[in-house]
Amino acid sequence: DAKTTQPPSMDCAEGRAANLPCNHSTISGNEYVYWYRQIHSQGPQYIIHGLKNNETNEMASLIITEDRKSSTLILPHATLRDTAVYYCIVRVHLGGSQGNLIFGKGTKLSVKP
Amino acid sequence: GAGVSQSPRYKVAKRGQDVALRCDPISGHVSLFWYQQALGQGPEFLTYFQNEAQLDKSGLPSDRFFAERPEGSVSTLKIQRTQQEDSAVYLCASSTHEAFHGYTFGSGTRLTVV
């Protein structure tokens, strides 16, 4: 699987947009970019995923560069409850027997009042 | 229930004791995964089930670790002769076969071996 690189930590002011970067320069053409987050004492929570087009859902937006070597997860209006570790993962696909996720250390996002 | 349920939430075991950790996945979810998360690290894959079949156990760290899902629903992760290095949070996740909405994780079982 392609490896990802994320900054170990970031701060964001409450109410402002949080932009979390991820580098995946060795991503293959059929690999998706997935984002999960893990709030303290909870299991990881799926946020969003994409292949090459930008994606948006009720939680966040995912911007993938045209060359697919990097992406940014955007939380448009961060709240204190968004404080968590955010993981960027690349995989061929999630379904079936190839669904194992390989987590790195992620980015610890701290949203401050 | 609406989510993945794991029990117990916390477990303290004496070194050498056997433990069993339970996972109740979301009803109808075909895929079930176990992960191990050491303090300050990301989760690491242990094993994968599709229904009752264990299709991948490449992440199990030793033959002291055993997982089963006999009826394709509830799963149990068993650790025999626990060691201090087994202390971690054990996470269970489930999904539909296609996993269009990602995996749903439980809150985990925190195992402390003393």
CSV table of C-alpha atoms in Angstrom, one decimal:
chain,number,residue,atom,x,y,z
A,1,ASP,CA,0.0,0.0,0.0
A,2,ALA,CA,1.1,3.6,-0.6
A,3,LYS,CA,2.3,5.4,2.5
A,4,THR,CA,1.0,8.7,3.7
A,5,THR,CA,2.7,11.6,5.4
A,6,GLN,CA,0.9,13.9,7.8
A,7,PRO,CA,2.0,16.6,10.2
A,8,PRO,CA,2.0,15.3,13.7
A,9,SER,CA,-0.1,18.1,15.1
A,10,MET,CA,-2.1,21.2,14.2
A,11,ASP,CA,-4.0,23.9,16.1
A,12,CYS,CA,-7.2,25.6,14.9
A,13,ALA,CA,-9.4,28.3,16.3
A,14,GLU,CA,-12.9,27.4,17.1
A,15,GLY,CA,-15.2,28.5,14.2
A,16,ARG,CA,-12.4,28.7,11.7
A,17,ALA,CA,-11.7,26.2,8.9
A,18,ALA,CA,-9.3,23.4,9.7
A,19,ASN,CA,-7.2,22.3,6.7
A,20,LEU,CA,-5.4,19.0,7.3
A,21,PRO,CA,-2.8,18.1,4.6
A,22,CYS,CA,-1.7,14.6,3.6
A,23,ASN,CA,1.0,13.6,1.1
A,24,HIS,CA,0.7,10.3,-0.8
A,25,SER,CA,3.2,10.8,-3.6
A,26,THR,CA,3.4,7.0,-4.4
A,27,ILE,CA,-0.4,6.5,-4.7
A,28,SER,CA,-1.5,4.2,-7.5
A,29,GLY,CA,-4.1,5.0,-10.0
A,30,ASN,CA,-6.7,2.7,-8.5
A,31,GLU,CA,-6.1,3.7,-4.8
A,32,TYR,CA,-8.6,5.8,-2.9
A,33,VAL,CA,-7.9,8.3,-0.2
A,34,TYR,CA,-9.7,7.8,3.0
A,35,TRP,CA,-10.0,9.9,6.1
A,36,TYR,CA,-10.8,8.7,9.6
A,37,ARG,CA,-10.7,10.5,12.9
A,38,GLN,CA,-10.3,9.2,16.4
A,39,ILE,CA,-11.7,11.2,19.4
A,40,HIS,CA,-10.1,10.4,22.7
A,41,SER,CA,-11.2,7.0,24.2
A,42,GLN,CA,-13.3,6.2,21.1
A,43,GLY,CA,-12.8,4.0,18.0
A,44,PRO,CA,-11.9,5.6,14.7
A,45,GLN,CA,-14.8,7.2,12.8
A,46,TYR,CA,-15.1,7.3,9.0
A,47,ILE,CA,-15.2,10.8,7.6
A,48,ILE,CA,-14.9,10.8,3.8
A,49,HIS,CA,-13.1,9.2,0.9
A,50,GLY,CA,-12.4,10.0,-2.8
A,51,LEU,CA,-10.5,8.8,-5.8
A,52,LYS,CA,-9.7,11.8,-7.9
A,53,ASN,CA,-12.7,14.2,-7.7
A,54,ASN,CA,-13.2,16.5,-4.8
A,55,GLU,CA,-15.8,15.2,-2.4
A,56,THR,CA,-18.1,16.8,0.2
A,57,ASN,CA,-20.4,15.4,2.8
A,58,GLU,CA,-22.0,16.6,6.0
A,59,MET,CA,-18.8,16.2,8.0
A,60,ALA,CA,-16.1,17.6,5.7
A,61,SER,CA,-14.7,18.3,2.2
A,62,LEU,CA,-11.9,16.4,0.6
A,63,ILE,CA,-9.7,18.2,-2.0
A,64,ILE,CA,-7.4,15.9,-4.0
A,65,THR,CA,-4.7,17.5,-6.2
A,66,GLU,CA,-4.8,16.9,-9.9
A,67,ASP,CA,-1.7,14.7,-9.8
A,68,ARG,CA,-3.3,12.9,-6.7
A,69,LYS,CA,0.0,13.1,-4.9
A,70,SER,CA,-1.6,15.0,-2.0
A,71,SER,CA,-4.9,15.9,-0.5
A,72,THR,CA,-6.5,18.2,2.1
A,73,LEU,CA,-9.3,17.4,4.5
A,74,ILE,CA,-11.3,20.6,5.3
A,75,LEU,CA,-13.5,21.0,8.3
A,76,PRO,CA,-15.3,24.2,7.4
A,77,HIS,CA,-16.2,25.5,10.8
A,78,ALA,CA,-14.2,23.6,13.5
A,79,THR,CA,-15.8,23.1,16.9
A,80,LEU,CA,-14.2,21.9,20.1
A,81,ARG,CA,-15.7,18.5,19.5
A,82,ASP,CA,-13.6,18.2,16.3
A,83,THR,CA,-10.4,17.8,18.5
A,84,ALA,CA,-9.1,14.4,17.5
A,85,VAL,CA,-6.4,12.5,15.7
A,86,TYR,CA,-7.1,12.5,12.0
A,87,TYR,CA,-5.8,9.6,9.8
A,88,CYS,CA,-5.2,9.8,6.1
A,89,ILE,CA,-5.2,6.3,4.5
A,90,VAL,CA,-4.8,5.1,0.9
A,91,ARG,CA,-6.3,1.8,-0.2
A,92,VAL,CA,-7.3,0.1,-3.4
A,93,HIS,CA,-10.8,-0.2,-2.1
A,94,LEU,CA,-12.5,-1.0,1.2
A,95,GLY,CA,-14.8,-3.8,0.3
A,96,GLY,CA,-14.1,-7.5,0.5
A,97,SER,CA,-10.9,-9.2,1.4
A,98,GLN,CA,-8.7,-6.3,0.6
A,99,GLY,CA,-10.3,-4.1,3.1
A,100,ASN,CA,-7.6,-3.9,5.8
A,101,LEU,CA,-6.8,-0.3,6.7
A,102,ILE,CA,-3.2,0.7,7.4
A,103,PHE,CA,-3.2,3.6,9.9
A,104,GLY,CA,-0.2,5.8,10.4
A,105,LYS,CA,0.2,8.1,13.4
A,106,GLY,CA,-2.1,10.8,12.0
A,107,THR,CA,-2.4,14.5,12.8
A,108,LYS,CA,-3.5,15.5,16.3
A,109,LEU,CA,-5.9,18.4,15.7
A,110,SER,CA,-6.5,20.7,18.7
A,111,VAL,CA,-9.4,23.1,18.3
A,112,LYS,CA,-9.0,26.0,20.7
A,113,PRO,CA,-11.7,28.4,22.0
B,1,GLY,CA,-28.0,-2.0,18.3
B,2,ALA,CA,-27.0,0.9,16.1
B,3,GLY,CA,-23.3,0.6,16.5
B,4,VAL,CA,-20.5,-1.9,17.1
B,5,SER,CA,-20.5,-3.1,20.7
B,6,GLN,CA,-17.4,-4.4,22.5
B,7,SER,CA,-17.1,-5.9,25.9
B,8,PRO,CA,-15.7,-5.6,28.4
B,9,ARG,CA,-14.8,-2.0,28.1
B,10,TYR,CA,-11.8,-2.5,30.4
B,11,LYS,CA,-9.9,-5.6,31.4
B,12,VAL,CA,-7.1,-6.1,33.8
B,13,ALA,CA,-5.3,-9.5,33.6
B,14,LYS,CA,-2.5,-11.0,35.5
B,15,ARG,CA,0.5,-12.0,33.3
B,16,GLY,CA,-0.1,-15.6,32.2
B,17,GLN,CA,-3.9,-15.3,32.4
B,18,ASP,CA,-6.1,-16.1,29.3
B,19,VAL,CA,-8.6,-13.4,28.2
B,20,ALA,CA,-11.5,-13.2,25.8
B,21,LEU,CA,-12.7,-10.0,24.2
B,22,ARG,CA,-16.1,-9.8,22.6
B,23,CYS,CA,-17.4,-7.9,19.6
B,24,ASP,CA,-21.0,-7.5,18.5
B,25,PRO,CA,-21.0,-6.0,15.0
B,26,ILE,CA,-23.8,-4.1,13.3
B,27,SER,CA,-26.5,-6.6,12.3
B,28,GLY,CA,-26.1,-7.8,8.7
B,29,HIS,CA,-22.5,-6.6,8.4
B,30,VAL,CA,-20.5,-9.2,6.5
B,31,SER,CA,-17.0,-8.0,7.2
B,32,LEU,CA,-15.4,-7.8,10.7
B,33,PHE,CA,-12.0,-6.7,11.6
B,34,TRP,CA,-9.9,-6.7,14.8
B,35,TYR,CA,-7.2,-4.1,15.4
B,36,GLN,CA,-4.7,-3.5,18.2
B,37,GLN,CA,-3.8,0.0,19.3
B,38,ALA,CA,-0.8,0.7,21.5
B,39,LEU,CA,-0.6,3.9,23.5
B,40,GLY,CA,0.2,6.8,21.2
B,41,GLN,CA,0.1,4.8,18.0
B,42,GLY,CA,-2.4,4.2,15.2
B,43,PRO,CA,-4.5,1.0,15.2
B,44,GLU,CA,-2.8,-2.0,13.7
B,45,PHE,CA,-4.6,-4.7,11.8
B,46,LEU,CA,-4.9,-8.1,13.4
B,47,THR,CA,-7.4,-10.2,11.5
B,48,TYR,CA,-10.4,-10.1,9.1
B,49,PHE,CA,-13.6,-12.2,8.8
B,50,GLN,CA,-16.0,-12.4,5.9
B,51,ASN,CA,-19.1,-13.9,7.5
B,52,GLU,CA,-17.7,-16.9,9.5
B,53,ALA,CA,-14.6,-17.3,7.4
B,54,GLN,CA,-11.3,-15.9,8.7
B,55,LEU,CA,-9.8,-14.7,5.4
B,56,ASP,CA,-6.8,-12.9,6.8
B,57,LYS,CA,-4.9,-13.4,10.1
B,58,SER,CA,-1.6,-12.1,9.0
B,59,GLY,CA,-1.6,-9.4,11.7
B,60,LEU,CA,-1.9,-11.7,14.7
B,61,PRO,CA,1.4,-11.2,16.6
B,62,SER,CA,1.8,-14.7,17.9
B,63,ASP,CA,0.0,-18.1,18.2
B,64,ARG,CA,-1.2,-16.9,21.6
B,65,PHE,CA,-3.8,-14.8,19.7
B,66,PHE,CA,-6.9,-16.5,18.3
B,67,ALA,CA,-10.1,-15.1,16.8
B,68,GLU,CA,-13.3,-16.7,15.9
B,69,ARG,CA,-16.7,-15.8,14.5
B,70,PRO,CA,-18.5,-19.2,14.4
B,71,GLU,CA,-22.0,-18.0,13.2
B,72,GLY,CA,-20.9,-15.0,11.2
B,73,SER,CA,-22.1,-12.5,13.7
B,74,VAL,CA,-20.5,-12.1,17.1
B,75,SER,CA,-16.7,-12.5,17.2
B,76,THR,CA,-14.3,-13.3,20.1
B,77,LEU,CA,-10.6,-12.4,20.2
B,78,LYS,CA,-8.8,-14.7,22.7
B,79,ILE,CA,-5.4,-14.1,24.0
B,80,GLN,CA,-3.7,-17.0,25.9
B,81,ARG,CA,-1.0,-16.6,28.5
B,82,THR,CA,-1.1,-12.8,28.4
B,83,GLN,CA,2.1,-10.8,28.5
B,84,GLN,CA,2.7,-7.2,29.4
B,85,GLU,CA,3.3,-6.3,25.8
B,86,ASP,CA,-0.3,-7.4,25.0
B,87,SER,CA,-1.5,-4.3,26.9
B,88,ALA,CA,-3.3,-2.2,24.4
B,89,VAL,CA,-6.8,-1.2,23.2
B,90,TYR,CA,-8.4,-3.8,21.0
B,91,LEU,CA,-10.7,-2.4,18.4
B,92,CYS,CA,-13.4,-4.2,16.4
B,93,ALA,CA,-14.9,-2.8,13.2
B,94,SER,CA,-17.6,-4.0,10.9
B,95,SER,CA,-18.9,-3.1,7.5
B,96,THR,CA,-21.0,-4.2,4.6
B,97,HIS,CA,-19.2,-6.1,1.9
B,98,GLU,CA,-18.9,-3.0,-0.3
B,99,ALA,CA,-18.1,-0.7,2.6
B,100,PHE,CA,-19.4,2.3,0.8
B,101,HIS,CA,-19.6,4.2,4.1
B,102,GLY,CA,-16.4,3.0,5.5
B,103,TYR,CA,-16.0,0.9,8.6
B,104,THR,CA,-17.8,1.3,11.8
B,105,PHE,CA,-15.6,0.9,14.8
B,106,GLY,CA,-16.5,0.0,18.4
B,107,SER,CA,-15.0,1.9,21.3
B,108,GLY,CA,-12.6,-0.9,22.1
B,109,THR,CA,-11.5,-2.9,25.0
B,110,ARG,CA,-8.6,-1.6,27.0
B,111,LEU,CA,-6.5,-4.5,28.2
B,112,THR,CA,-3.9,-4.0,30.9
B,113,VAL,CA,-1.7,-6.9,31.8
B,114,VAL,CA,0.0,-6.6,35.2
